[in-house]
PDB file of N, CA and C in Angstrom:
ATOM      1  N   MET A 405     138.064  74.648  80.660  1.00  0.00           N
ATOM      2  CA  MET A 405     137.221  75.805  80.457  1.00  0.00           C
ATOM      3  C   MET A 405     136.441  75.688  79.148  1.00  0.00           C
ATOM      4  N   LYS A 406     137.132  75.277  78.058  1.00  0.00           N
ATOM      5  CA  LYS A 406     136.458  75.137  76.781  1.00  0.00           C
ATOM      6  C   LYS A 406     135.341  74.102  76.875  1.00  0.00           C
ATOM      7  N   ARG A 407     135.616  73.015  77.604  1.00  0.00           N
ATOM      8  CA  ARG A 407     134.617  71.952  77.733  1.00  0.00           C
ATOM      9  C   ARG A 407     133.388  72.462  78.485  1.00  0.00           C
ATOM     10  N   ALA A 408     133.605  73.272  79.523  1.00  0.00           N
ATOM     11  CA  ALA A 408     132.484  73.820  80.288  1.00  0.00           C
ATOM     12  C   ALA A 408     131.650  74.747  79.412  1.00  0.00           C
ATOM     13  N   CYS A 409     132.290  75.577  78.604  1.00  0.00           N
ATOM     14  CA  CYS A 409     131.558  76.473  77.698  1.00  0.00           C
ATOM     15  C   CYS A 409     130.777  75.675  76.667  1.00  0.00           C
ATOM     16  N   TRP A 410     131.385  74.624  76.146  1.00  0.00           N
ATOM     17  CA  TRP A 410     130.716  73.785  75.156  1.00  0.00           C
ATOM     18  C   TRP A 410     129.483  73.140  75.771  1.00  0.00           C
ATOM     19  N   LEU A 411     129.613  72.630  76.998  1.00  0.00           N
ATOM     20  CA  LEU A 411     128.482  71.988  77.669  1.00  0.00           C
ATOM     21  C   LEU A 411     127.367  72.986  77.961  1.00  0.00           C
ATOM     22  N   LEU A 412     127.727  74.207  78.373  1.00  0.00           N
ATOM     23  CA  LEU A 412     126.712  75.231  78.615  1.00  0.00           C
ATOM     24  C   LEU A 412     125.986  75.595  77.317  1.00  0.00           C
ATOM     25  N   GLY A 413     126.731  75.692  76.229  1.00  0.00           N
ATOM     26  CA  GLY A 413     126.118  75.983  74.936  1.00  0.00           C
ATOM     27  C   GLY A 413     125.169  74.886  74.507  1.00  0.00           C
ATOM     28  N   LEU A 414     125.570  73.650  74.699  1.00  0.00           N
ATOM     29  CA  LEU A 414     124.719  72.508  74.362  1.00  0.00           C
ATOM     30  C   LEU A 414     123.462  72.507  75.217  1.00  0.00           C
ATOM     31  N   LEU A 415     123.591  72.817  76.482  1.00  0.00           N
ATOM     32  CA  LEU A 415     122.444  72.877  77.381  1.00  0.00           C
ATOM     33  C   LEU A 415     121.485  73.992  76.965  1.00  0.00           C
ATOM     34  N   ALA A 416     122.011  75.138  76.563  1.00  0.00           N
ATOM     35  CA  ALA A 416     121.162  76.254  76.125  1.00  0.00           C
ATOM     36  C   ALA A 416     120.369  75.866  74.885  1.00  0.00           C
ATOM     37  N   ILE A 417     121.003  75.154  73.964  1.00  0.00           N
ATOM     38  CA  ILE A 417     120.303  74.704  72.757  1.00  0.00           C
ATOM     39  C   ILE A 417     119.215  73.713  73.128  1.00  0.00           C
ATOM     40  N   ALA A 418     119.539  72.784  73.997  1.00  0.00           N
ATOM     41  CA  ALA A 418     118.570  71.750  74.384  1.00  0.00           C
ATOM     42  C   ALA A 418     117.379  72.336  75.130  1.00  0.00           C
ATOM     43  N   CYS A 419     117.584  73.417  75.860  1.00  0.00           N
ATOM     44  CA  CYS A 419     116.511  74.012  76.652  1.00  0.00           C
ATOM     45  C   CYS A 419     115.754  75.102  75.907  1.00  0.00           C
ATOM     46  N   GLY A 420     116.250  75.514  74.754  1.00  0.00           N
ATOM     47  CA  GLY A 420     115.601  76.581  73.993  1.00  0.00           C
ATOM     48  C   GLY A 420     114.371  76.069  73.268  1.00  0.00           C
ATOM     49  N   PRO A 421     113.682  76.976  72.591  1.00  0.00           N
ATOM     50  CA  PRO A 421     112.480  76.576  71.856  1.00  0.00           C
ATOM     51  C   PRO A 421     112.833  75.655  70.696  1.00  0.00           C
ATOM     52  N   GLU A 422     111.889  74.807  70.327  1.00  0.00           N
ATOM     53  CA  GLU A 422     112.101  73.886  69.210  1.00  0.00           C
ATOM     54  C   GLU A 422     112.010  74.677  67.908  1.00  0.00           C
ATOM     55  N   VAL A 423     113.105  74.679  67.161  1.00  0.00           N
ATOM     56  CA  VAL A 423     113.160  75.416  65.902  1.00  0.00           C
ATOM     57  C   VAL A 423     112.807  74.474  64.765  1.00  0.00           C
ATOM     58  N   GLN A 424     111.922  74.930  63.897  1.00  0.00           N
ATOM     59  CA  GLN A 424     111.522  74.183  62.718  1.00  0.00           C
ATOM     60  C   GLN A 424     111.810  75.061  61.505  1.00  0.00           C
ATOM     61  N   VAL A 425     111.761  74.477  60.316  1.00  0.00           N
ATOM     62  CA  VAL A 425     111.997  75.240  59.089  1.00  0.00           C
ATOM     63  C   VAL A 425     110.723  75.265  58.275  1.00  0.00           C
ATOM     64  N   LYS A 426     110.317  76.466  57.897  1.00  0.00           N
ATOM     65  CA  LYS A 426     109.148  76.659  57.040  1.00  0.00           C
ATOM     66  C   LYS A 426     109.643  76.789  55.609  1.00  0.00           C
ATOM     67  N   ILE A 427     109.129  75.953  54.720  1.00  0.00           N
ATOM     68  CA  ILE A 427     109.442  76.034  53.300  1.00  0.00           C
ATOM     69  C   ILE A 427     108.126  76.154  52.562  1.00  0.00           C
ATOM     70  N   ARG A 428     107.921  77.309  51.949  1.00  0.00           N
ATOM     71  CA  ARG A 428     106.690  77.542  51.182  1.00  0.00           C
ATOM     72  C   ARG A 428     107.025  77.416  49.703  1.00  0.00           C
ATOM     73  N   THR A 429     106.216  76.655  48.975  1.00  0.00           N
ATOM     74  CA  THR A 429     106.457  76.457  47.555  1.00  0.00           C
ATOM     75  C   THR A 429     105.291  76.990  46.726  1.00  0.00           C
ATOM     76  N   ASP A 430     105.562  77.272  45.471  1.00  0.00           N
ATOM     77  CA  ASP A 430     104.536  77.682  44.519  1.00  0.00           C
ATOM     78  C   ASP A 430     103.789  76.423  44.093  1.00  0.00           C
ATOM     79  N   PRO A 431     102.478  76.369  44.280  1.00  0.00           N
ATOM     80  CA  PRO A 431     101.740  75.150  43.951  1.00  0.00           C
ATOM     81  C   PRO A 431     101.764  74.812  42.457  1.00  0.00           C
ATOM     82  N   ASN A 432     101.984  75.801  41.604  1.00  0.00           N
ATOM     83  CA  ASN A 432     102.005  75.546  40.157  1.00  0.00           C
ATOM     84  C   ASN A 432     103.337  75.000  39.664  1.00  0.00           C
ATOM     85  N   THR A 433     104.434  75.485  40.256  1.00  0.00           N
ATOM     86  CA  THR A 433     105.763  75.085  39.778  1.00  0.00           C
ATOM     87  C   THR A 433     106.504  74.194  40.763  1.00  0.00           C
ATOM     88  N   ASN A 434     106.021  74.132  41.996  1.00  0.00           N
ATOM     89  CA  ASN A 434     106.664  73.387  43.081  1.00  0.00           C
ATOM     90  C   ASN A 434     108.045  73.958  43.434  1.00  0.00           C
ATOM     91  N   ARG A 435     108.332  75.182  43.014  1.00  0.00           N
ATOM     92  CA  ARG A 435     109.600  75.841  43.380  1.00  0.00           C
ATOM     93  C   ARG A 435     109.455  76.493  44.752  1.00  0.00           C
ATOM     94  N   VAL A 436     110.556  76.561  45.466  1.00  0.00           N
ATOM     95  CA  VAL A 436     110.565  77.220  46.768  1.00  0.00           C
ATOM     96  C   VAL A 436     110.379  78.720  46.559  1.00  0.00           C
ATOM     97  N   VAL A 437     109.442  79.300  47.310  1.00  0.00           N
ATOM     98  CA  VAL A 437     109.161  80.736  47.246  1.00  0.00           C
ATOM     99  C   VAL A 437     109.723  81.441  48.471  1.00  0.00           C
ATOM    100  N   GLU A 438     109.732  80.738  49.608  1.00  0.00           N
ATOM    101  CA  GLU A 438     110.163  81.343  50.864  1.00  0.00           C
ATOM    102  C   GLU A 438     110.652  80.230  51.792  1.00  0.00           C
ATOM    103  N   GLU A 439     111.711  80.544  52.564  1.00  0.00           N
ATOM    104  CA  GLU A 439     112.268  79.560  53.498  1.00  0.00           C
ATOM    105  C   GLU A 439     112.862  80.274  54.700  1.00  0.00           C
ATOM    106  N   TYR A 440     112.525  79.770  55.898  1.00  0.00           N
ATOM    107  CA  TYR A 440     113.090  80.361  57.112  1.00  0.00           C
ATOM    108  C   TYR A 440     112.865  79.427  58.307  1.00  0.00           C
ATOM    109  N   PRO A 441     113.785  79.438  59.278  1.00  0.00           N
ATOM    110  CA  PRO A 441     113.564  78.730  60.533  1.00  0.00           C
ATOM    111  C   PRO A 441     112.673  79.567  61.448  1.00  0.00           C
ATOM    112  N   TYR A 442     111.938  78.889  62.307  1.00  0.00           N
ATOM    113  CA  TYR A 442     111.041  79.589  63.233  1.00  0.00           C
ATOM    114  C   TYR A 442     110.802  78.714  64.452  1.00  0.00           C
ATOM    115  N   TYR A 443     110.236  79.343  65.464  1.00  0.00           N
ATOM    116  CA  TYR A 443     109.739  78.606  66.621  1.00  0.00           C
ATOM    117  C   TYR A 443     108.406  79.210  67.016  1.00  0.00           C
ATOM    118  N   LEU A 444     107.666  78.492  67.806  1.00  0.00           N
ATOM    119  CA  LEU A 444     106.364  78.975  68.266  1.00  0.00           C
ATOM    120  C   LEU A 444     106.493  79.519  69.684  1.00  0.00           C
ATOM    121  N   GLU A 445     105.886  80.682  69.892  1.00  0.00           N
ATOM    122  CA  GLU A 445     105.867  81.294  71.215  1.00  0.00           C
ATOM    123  C   GLU A 445     104.461  81.828  71.443  1.00  0.00           C
ATOM    124  N   ASN A 446     103.788  81.292  72.428  1.00  0.00           N
ATOM    125  CA  ASN A 446     102.398  81.678  72.716  1.00  0.00           C
ATOM    126  C   ASN A 446     101.510  81.549  71.479  1.00  0.00           C
ATOM    127  N   GLY A 447     101.739  80.497  70.703  1.00  0.00           N
ATOM    128  CA  GLY A 447     100.934  80.233  69.519  1.00  0.00           C
ATOM    129  C   GLY A 447     101.299  81.069  68.308  1.00  0.00           C
ATOM    130  N   GLN A 448     102.294  81.932  68.430  1.00  0.00           N
ATOM    131  CA  GLN A 448     102.721  82.800  67.327  1.00  0.00           C
ATOM    132  C   GLN A 448     104.013  82.277  66.710  1.00  0.00           C
ATOM    133  N   THR A 449     104.117  82.396  65.388  1.00  0.00           N
ATOM    134  CA  THR A 449     105.340  82.033  64.686  1.00  0.00           C
ATOM    135  C   THR A 449     106.371  83.138  64.861  1.00  0.00           C
ATOM    136  N   VAL A 450     107.576  82.776  65.306  1.00  0.00           N
ATOM    137  CA  VAL A 450     108.664  83.731  65.489  1.00  0.00           C
ATOM    138  C   VAL A 450     109.822  83.296  64.591  1.00  0.00           C
ATOM    139  N   LYS A 451     110.130  84.102  63.570  1.00  0.00           N
ATOM    140  CA  LYS A 451     111.236  83.788  62.672  1.00  0.00           C
ATOM    141  C   LYS A 451     112.546  83.961  63.428  1.00  0.00           C
ATOM    142  N   HIS A 452     113.450  82.981  63.219  1.00  0.00           N
ATOM    143  CA  HIS A 452     114.728  83.033  63.930  1.00  0.00           C
ATOM    144  C   HIS A 452     115.786  82.317  63.104  1.00  0.00           C
ATOM    145  N   GLY A 453     116.730  83.078  62.575  1.00  0.00           N
ATOM    146  CA  GLY A 453     117.778  82.522  61.718  1.00  0.00           C
ATOM    147  C   GLY A 453     117.687  83.122  60.329  1.00  0.00           C
ATOM    148  N   TYR A 454     118.232  82.390  59.365  1.00  0.00           N
ATOM    149  CA  TYR A 454     118.273  82.909  57.992  1.00  0.00           C
ATOM    150  C   TYR A 454     116.869  83.099  57.418  1.00  0.00           C
ATOM    151  N   TYR A 455     116.767  83.955  56.418  1.00  0.00           N
ATOM    152  CA  TYR A 455     115.515  84.137  55.679  1.00  0.00           C
ATOM    153  C   TYR A 455     115.869  84.245  54.203  1.00  0.00           C
ATOM    154  N   ARG A 456     115.117  83.526  53.374  1.00  0.00           N
ATOM    155  CA  ARG A 456     115.322  83.596  51.924  1.00  0.00           C
ATOM    156  C   ARG A 456     113.969  83.581  51.233  1.00  0.00           C
ATOM    157  N   SER A 457     113.826  84.441  50.232  1.00  0.00           N
ATOM    158  CA  SER A 457     112.650  84.371  49.370  1.00  0.00           C
ATOM    159  C   SER A 457     113.132  84.405  47.929  1.00  0.00           C
ATOM    160  N   PHE A 458     112.294  83.880  47.035  1.00  0.00           N
ATOM    161  CA  PHE A 458     112.696  83.694  45.647  1.00  0.00           C
ATOM    162  C   PHE A 458     111.593  84.151  44.700  1.00  0.00           C
ATOM    163  N   TYR A 459     112.011  84.584  43.519  1.00  0.00           N
ATOM    164  CA  TYR A 459     111.073  84.890  42.447  1.00  0.00           C
ATOM    165  C   TYR A 459     110.576  83.579  41.843  1.00  0.00           C
ATOM    166  N   PRO A 460     109.484  83.625  41.077  1.00  0.00           N
ATOM    167  CA  PRO A 460     108.944  82.398  40.476  1.00  0.00           C
ATOM    168  C   PRO A 460     109.952  81.619  39.628  1.00  0.00           C
ATOM    169  N   ASP A 461     110.940  82.317  39.038  1.00  0.00           N
ATOM    170  CA  ASP A 461     111.944  81.610  38.234  1.00  0.00           C
ATOM    171  C   ASP A 461     113.037  80.975  39.086  1.00  0.00           C
ATOM    172  N   GLY A 462     112.974  81.154  40.412  1.00  0.00           N
ATOM    173  CA  GLY A 462     113.961  80.568  41.319  1.00  0.00           C
ATOM    174  C   GLY A 462     115.096  81.492  41.688  1.00  0.00           C
ATOM    175  N   SER A 463     115.179  82.660  41.076  1.00  0.00           N
ATOM    176  CA  SER A 463     116.264  83.591  41.409  1.00  0.00           C
ATOM    177  C   SER A 463     115.984  84.243  42.764  1.00  0.00           C
ATOM    178  N   PRO A 464     117.057  84.623  43.487  1.00  0.00           N
ATOM    179  CA  PRO A 464     116.873  85.200  44.824  1.00  0.00           C
ATOM    180  C   PRO A 464     116.161  86.543  44.781  1.00  0.00           C
ATOM    181  N   LYS A 465     115.281  86.738  45.752  1.00  0.00           N
ATOM    182  CA  LYS A 465     114.533  87.988  45.871  1.00  0.00           C
ATOM    183  C   LYS A 465     114.992  88.761  47.107  1.00  0.00           C
ATOM    184  N   GLU A 466     115.013  88.078  48.257  1.00  0.00           N
ATOM    185  CA  GLU A 466     115.351  88.735  49.523  1.00  0.00           C
ATOM    186  C   GLU A 466     116.093  87.743  50.414  1.00  0.00           C
ATOM    187  N   THR A 467     117.161  88.212  51.050  1.00  0.00           N
ATOM    188  CA  THR A 467     117.904  87.384  51.997  1.00  0.00           C
ATOM    189  C   THR A 467     118.267  88.213  53.212  1.00  0.00           C
ATOM    190  N   GLY A 468     118.319  87.563  54.364  1.00  0.00           N
ATOM    191  CA  GLY A 468     118.689  88.254  55.587  1.00  0.00           C
ATOM    192  C   GLY A 468     118.643  87.309  56.767  1.00  0.00           C
ATOM    193  N   GLU A 469     118.683  87.872  57.945  1.00  0.00           N
ATOM    194  CA  GLU A 469     118.665  87.109  59.200  1.00  0.00           C
ATOM    195  C   GLU A 469     117.635  87.700  60.147  1.00  0.00           C
ATOM    196  N   TYR A 470     116.984  86.814  60.879  1.00  0.00           N
ATOM    197  CA  TYR A 470     116.091  87.217  61.960  1.00  0.00           C
ATOM    198  C   TYR A 470     116.687  86.765  63.287  1.00  0.00           C
ATOM    199  N   ALA A 471     116.499  87.559  64.314  1.00  0.00           N
ATOM    200  CA  ALA A 471     116.858  87.193  65.680  1.00  0.00           C
ATOM    201  C   ALA A 471     115.592  87.364  66.512  1.00  0.00           C
ATOM    202  N   HIS A 472     114.958  86.262  66.840  1.00  0.00           N
ATOM    203  CA  HIS A 472     113.725  86.267  67.638  1.00  0.00           C
ATOM    204  C   HIS A 472     112.667  87.207  67.048  1.00  0.00           C
ATOM    205  N   GLY A 473     112.465  87.077  65.724  1.00  0.00           N
ATOM    206  CA  GLY A 473     111.418  87.826  65.049  1.00  0.00           C
ATOM    207  C   GLY A 473     111.801  89.209  64.562  1.00  0.00           C
ATOM    208  N   LEU A 474     113.015  89.641  64.828  1.00  0.00           N
ATOM    209  CA  LEU A 474     113.460  90.983  64.432  1.00  0.00           C
ATOM    210  C   LEU A 474     114.565  90.882  63.383  1.00  0.00           C
ATOM    211  N   LYS A 475     114.496  91.728  62.353  1.00  0.00           N
ATOM    212  CA  LYS A 475     115.554  91.759  61.346  1.00  0.00           C
ATOM    213  C   LYS A 475     116.853  92.206  61.999  1.00  0.00           C
ATOM    214  N   GLU A 476     117.936  91.496  61.656  1.00  0.00           N
ATOM    215  CA  GLU A 476     119.259  91.809  62.198  1.00  0.00           C
ATOM    216  C   GLU A 476     120.289  91.667  61.094  1.00  0.00           C
ATOM    217  N   GLY A 477     121.263  92.559  61.089  1.00  0.00           N
ATOM    218  CA  GLY A 477     122.370  92.439  60.140  1.00  0.00           C
ATOM    219  C   GLY A 477     121.992  92.860  58.732  1.00  0.00           C
ATOM    220  N   GLU A 478     122.724  92.320  57.770  1.00  0.00           N
ATOM    221  CA  GLU A 478     122.557  92.726  56.377  1.00  0.00           C
ATOM    222  C   GLU A 478     121.365  92.040  55.716  1.00  0.00           C
ATOM    223  N   TRP A 479     120.542  92.833  55.055  1.00  0.00           N
ATOM    224  CA  TRP A 479     119.418  92.343  54.258  1.00  0.00           C
ATOM    225  C   TRP A 479     119.627  92.796  52.826  1.00  0.00           C
ATOM    226  N   VAL A 480     119.427  91.870  51.896  1.00  0.00           N
ATOM    227  CA  VAL A 480     119.611  92.154  50.478  1.00  0.00           C
ATOM    228  C   VAL A 480     118.300  91.901  49.758  1.00  0.00           C
ATOM    229  N   TYR A 481     117.862  92.887  48.979  1.00  0.00           N
ATOM    230  CA  TYR A 481     116.647  92.798  48.177  1.00  0.00           C
ATOM    231  C   TYR A 481     117.059  92.945  46.715  1.00  0.00           C
ATOM    232  N   ARG A 482     116.539  92.084  45.874  1.00  0.00           N
ATOM    233  CA  ARG A 482     116.861  92.163  44.443  1.00  0.00           C
ATOM    234  C   ARG A 482     115.577  92.361  43.650  1.00  0.00           C
ATOM    235  N   GLN A 483     115.614  93.294  42.702  1.00  0.00           N
ATOM    236  CA  GLN A 483     114.489  93.507  41.807  1.00  0.00           C
ATOM    237  C   GLN A 483     115.047  93.944  40.461  1.00  0.00           C
ATOM    238  N   ASP A 484     114.686  93.205  39.421  1.00  0.00           N
ATOM    239  CA  ASP A 484     115.231  93.440  38.086  1.00  0.00           C
ATOM    240  C   ASP A 484     116.754  93.376  38.185  1.00  0.00           C
ATOM    241  N   ASP A 485     117.451  94.413  37.749  1.00  0.00           N
ATOM    242  CA  ASP A 485     118.921  94.407  37.799  1.00  0.00           C
ATOM    243  C   ASP A 485     119.467  95.245  38.948  1.00  0.00           C
ATOM    244  N   ILE A 486     118.615  95.600  39.896  1.00  0.00           N
ATOM    245  CA  ILE A 486     119.033  96.444  41.017  1.00  0.00           C
ATOM    246  C   ILE A 486     119.049  95.621  42.307  1.00  0.00           C
ATOM    247  N   LYS A 487     120.111  95.814  43.080  1.00  0.00           N
ATOM    248  CA  LYS A 487     120.237  95.175  44.395  1.00  0.00           C
ATOM    249  C   LYS A 487     120.244  96.278  45.439  1.00  0.00           C
ATOM    250  N   ARG A 488     119.408  96.131  46.465  1.00  0.00           N
ATOM    251  CA  ARG A 488     119.333  97.101  47.565  1.00  0.00           C
ATOM    252  C   ARG A 488     119.821  96.405  48.825  1.00  0.00           C
ATOM    253  N   VAL A 489     120.755  97.006  49.513  1.00  0.00           N
ATOM    254  CA  VAL A 489     121.351  96.413  50.712  1.00  0.00           C
ATOM    255  C   VAL A 489     121.140  97.351  51.891  1.00  0.00           C
ATOM    256  N   GLY A 490     120.634  96.795  52.989  1.00  0.00           N
ATOM    257  CA  GLY A 490     120.440  97.575  54.201  1.00  0.00           C
ATOM    258  C   GLY A 490     120.914  96.808  55.419  1.00  0.00           C
ATOM    259  N   ILE A 491     121.334  97.531  56.422  1.00  0.00           N
ATOM    260  CA  ILE A 491     121.770  96.938  57.686  1.00  0.00           C
ATOM    261  C   ILE A 491     120.685  97.218  58.720  1.00  0.00           C
ATOM    262  N   PHE A 492     120.292  96.164  59.437  1.00  0.00           N
ATOM    263  CA  PHE A 492     119.227  96.283  60.425  1.00  0.00           C
ATOM    264  C   PHE A 492     119.724  95.924  61.818  1.00  0.00           C
ATOM    265  N   ALA A 493     119.147  96.584  62.813  1.00  0.00           N
ATOM    266  CA  ALA A 493     119.362  96.259  64.223  1.00  0.00           C
ATOM    267  C   ALA A 493     118.005  96.384  64.904  1.00  0.00           C
ATOM    268  N   ASP A 494     117.592  95.353  65.601  1.00  0.00           N
ATOM    269  CA  ASP A 494     116.290  95.337  66.281  1.00  0.00           C
ATOM    270  C   ASP A 494     115.151  95.723  65.349  1.00  0.00           C
ATOM    271  N   ASP A 495     115.193  95.214  64.107  1.00  0.00           N
ATOM    272  CA  ASP A 495     114.134  95.394  63.117  1.00  0.00           C
ATOM    273  C   ASP A 495     114.076  96.800  62.530  1.00  0.00           C
ATOM    274  N   ARG A 496     115.103  97.597  62.764  1.00  0.00           N
ATOM    275  CA  ARG A 496     115.132  98.969  62.239  1.00  0.00           C
ATOM    276  C   ARG A 496     116.331  99.148  61.319  1.00  0.00           C
ATOM    277  N   LEU A 497     116.102  99.840  60.214  1.00  0.00           N
ATOM    278  CA  LEU A 497     117.183 100.150  59.280  1.00  0.00           C
ATOM    279  C   LEU A 497     118.182 101.082  59.951  1.00  0.00           C
ATOM    280  N   VAL A 498     119.457 100.735  59.881  1.00  0.00           N
ATOM    281  CA  VAL A 498     120.534 101.556  60.431  1.00  0.00           C
ATOM    282  C   VAL A 498     121.188 102.260  59.247  1.00  0.00           C
ATOM    283  N   GLY A 499     121.058 103.568  59.186  1.00  0.00           N
ATOM    284  CA  GLY A 499     121.629 104.312  58.060  1.00  0.00           C
ATOM    285  C   GLY A 499     120.722 104.256  56.846  1.00  0.00           C
ATOM    286  N   LEU A 500     121.338 104.220  55.679  1.00  0.00           N
ATOM    287  CA  LEU A 500     120.605 104.263  54.419  1.00  0.00           C
ATOM    288  C   LEU A 500     120.782 102.965  53.649  1.00  0.00           C
ATOM    289  N   TYR A 501     119.830 102.694  52.763  1.00  0.00           N
ATOM    290  CA  TYR A 501     120.016 101.588  51.827  1.00  0.00           C
ATOM    291  C   TYR A 501     121.088 101.981  50.821  1.00  0.00           C
ATOM    292  N   LYS A 502     121.835 100.995  50.346  1.00  0.00           N
ATOM    293  CA  LYS A 502     122.787 101.188  49.257  1.00  0.00           C
ATOM    294  C   LYS A 502     122.252 100.412  48.063  1.00  0.00           C
ATOM    295  N   TYR A 503     122.273 101.036  46.906  1.00  0.00           N
ATOM    296  CA  TYR A 503     121.738 100.437  45.687  1.00  0.00           C
ATOM    297  C   TYR A 503     122.885 100.117  44.734  1.00  0.00           C
ATOM    298  N   TYR A 504     122.832  98.942  44.123  1.00  0.00           N
ATOM    299  CA  TYR A 504     123.883  98.476  43.220  1.00  0.00           C
ATOM    300  C   TYR A 504     123.272  98.043  41.892  1.00  0.00           C
ATOM    301  N   ASP A 505     124.048  98.230  40.810  1.00  0.00           N
ATOM    302  CA  ASP A 505     123.587  97.785  39.502  1.00  0.00           C
ATOM    303  C   ASP A 505     123.967  96.315  39.283  1.00  0.00           C
ATOM    304  N   SER A 506     123.689  95.797  38.102  1.00  0.00           N
ATOM    305  CA  SER A 506     123.935  94.380  37.819  1.00  0.00           C
ATOM    306  C   SER A 506     125.414  94.019  37.825  1.00  0.00           C
ATOM    307  N   SER A 507     126.297  95.023  37.727  1.00  0.00           N
ATOM    308  CA  SER A 507     127.743  94.786  37.804  1.00  0.00           C
ATOM    309  C   SER A 507     128.265  94.975  39.220  1.00  0.00           C
ATOM    310  N   ASP A 508     127.357  95.126  40.171  1.00  0.00           N
ATOM    311  CA  ASP A 508     127.685  95.324  41.586  1.00  0.00           C
ATOM    312  C   ASP A 508     128.390  96.656  41.863  1.00  0.00           C
ATOM    313  N   ARG A 509     128.140  97.647  41.007  1.00  0.00           N
ATOM    314  CA  ARG A 509     128.658  99.001  41.248  1.00  0.00           C
ATOM    315  C   ARG A 509     127.602  99.784  42.003  1.00  0.00           C
ATOM    316  N   LYS A 510     128.026 100.486  43.045  1.00  0.00           N
ATOM    317  CA  LYS A 510     127.085 101.278  43.825  1.00  0.00           C
ATOM    318  C   LYS A 510     126.596 102.437  42.962  1.00  0.00           C
ATOM    319  N   ILE A 511     125.246 102.576  42.900  1.00  0.00           N
ATOM    320  CA  ILE A 511     124.687 103.630  42.066  1.00  0.00           C
ATOM    321  C   ILE A 511     124.070 104.757  42.898  1.00  0.00           C
ATOM    322  N   ARG A 512     123.697 104.463  44.137  1.00  0.00           N
ATOM    323  CA  ARG A 512     123.184 105.535  45.004  1.00  0.00           C
ATOM    324  C   ARG A 512     122.963 105.004  46.408  1.00  0.00           C
ATOM    325  N   GLU A 513     122.670 105.937  47.324  1.00  0.00           N
ATOM    326  CA  GLU A 513     122.252 105.623  48.692  1.00  0.00           C
ATOM    327  C   GLU A 513     120.967 106.381  48.973  1.00  0.00           C
ATOM    328  N   GLY A 514     120.120 105.824  49.792  1.00  0.00           N
ATOM    329  CA  GLY A 514     118.892 106.505  50.154  1.00  0.00           C
ATOM    330  C   GLY A 514     117.895 105.563  50.796  1.00  0.00           C
ATOM    331  N   THR A 515     116.684 106.045  50.953  1.00  0.00           N
ATOM    332  CA  THR A 515     115.636 105.231  51.560  1.00  0.00           C
ATOM    333  C   THR A 515     114.766 104.573  50.517  1.00  0.00           C
TER     334      THR A 515
END
């Protein structure tokens, strides 16, 4: 049974769209600014998998996951010393954002 499931999973991967990774860099510093896997569908780029963006100094700015172009699961946004965390389903925020300080203490919830 496990072997049959493994073979079906392998077949699904082989028959799915070709996934590539987009890495965008800053032309002045050559640092990575944005990175994500994607595939093409009807000539359109569809993000699928992890997503990461970075500030010019290389520190993380935004992280999350895409499922066929839609935000899914936990997304983390960082700005200055504040971290904002939201949970997404089908590209929509579920509940409220949670905000944390530089010591990772929750400071508030809201939009």
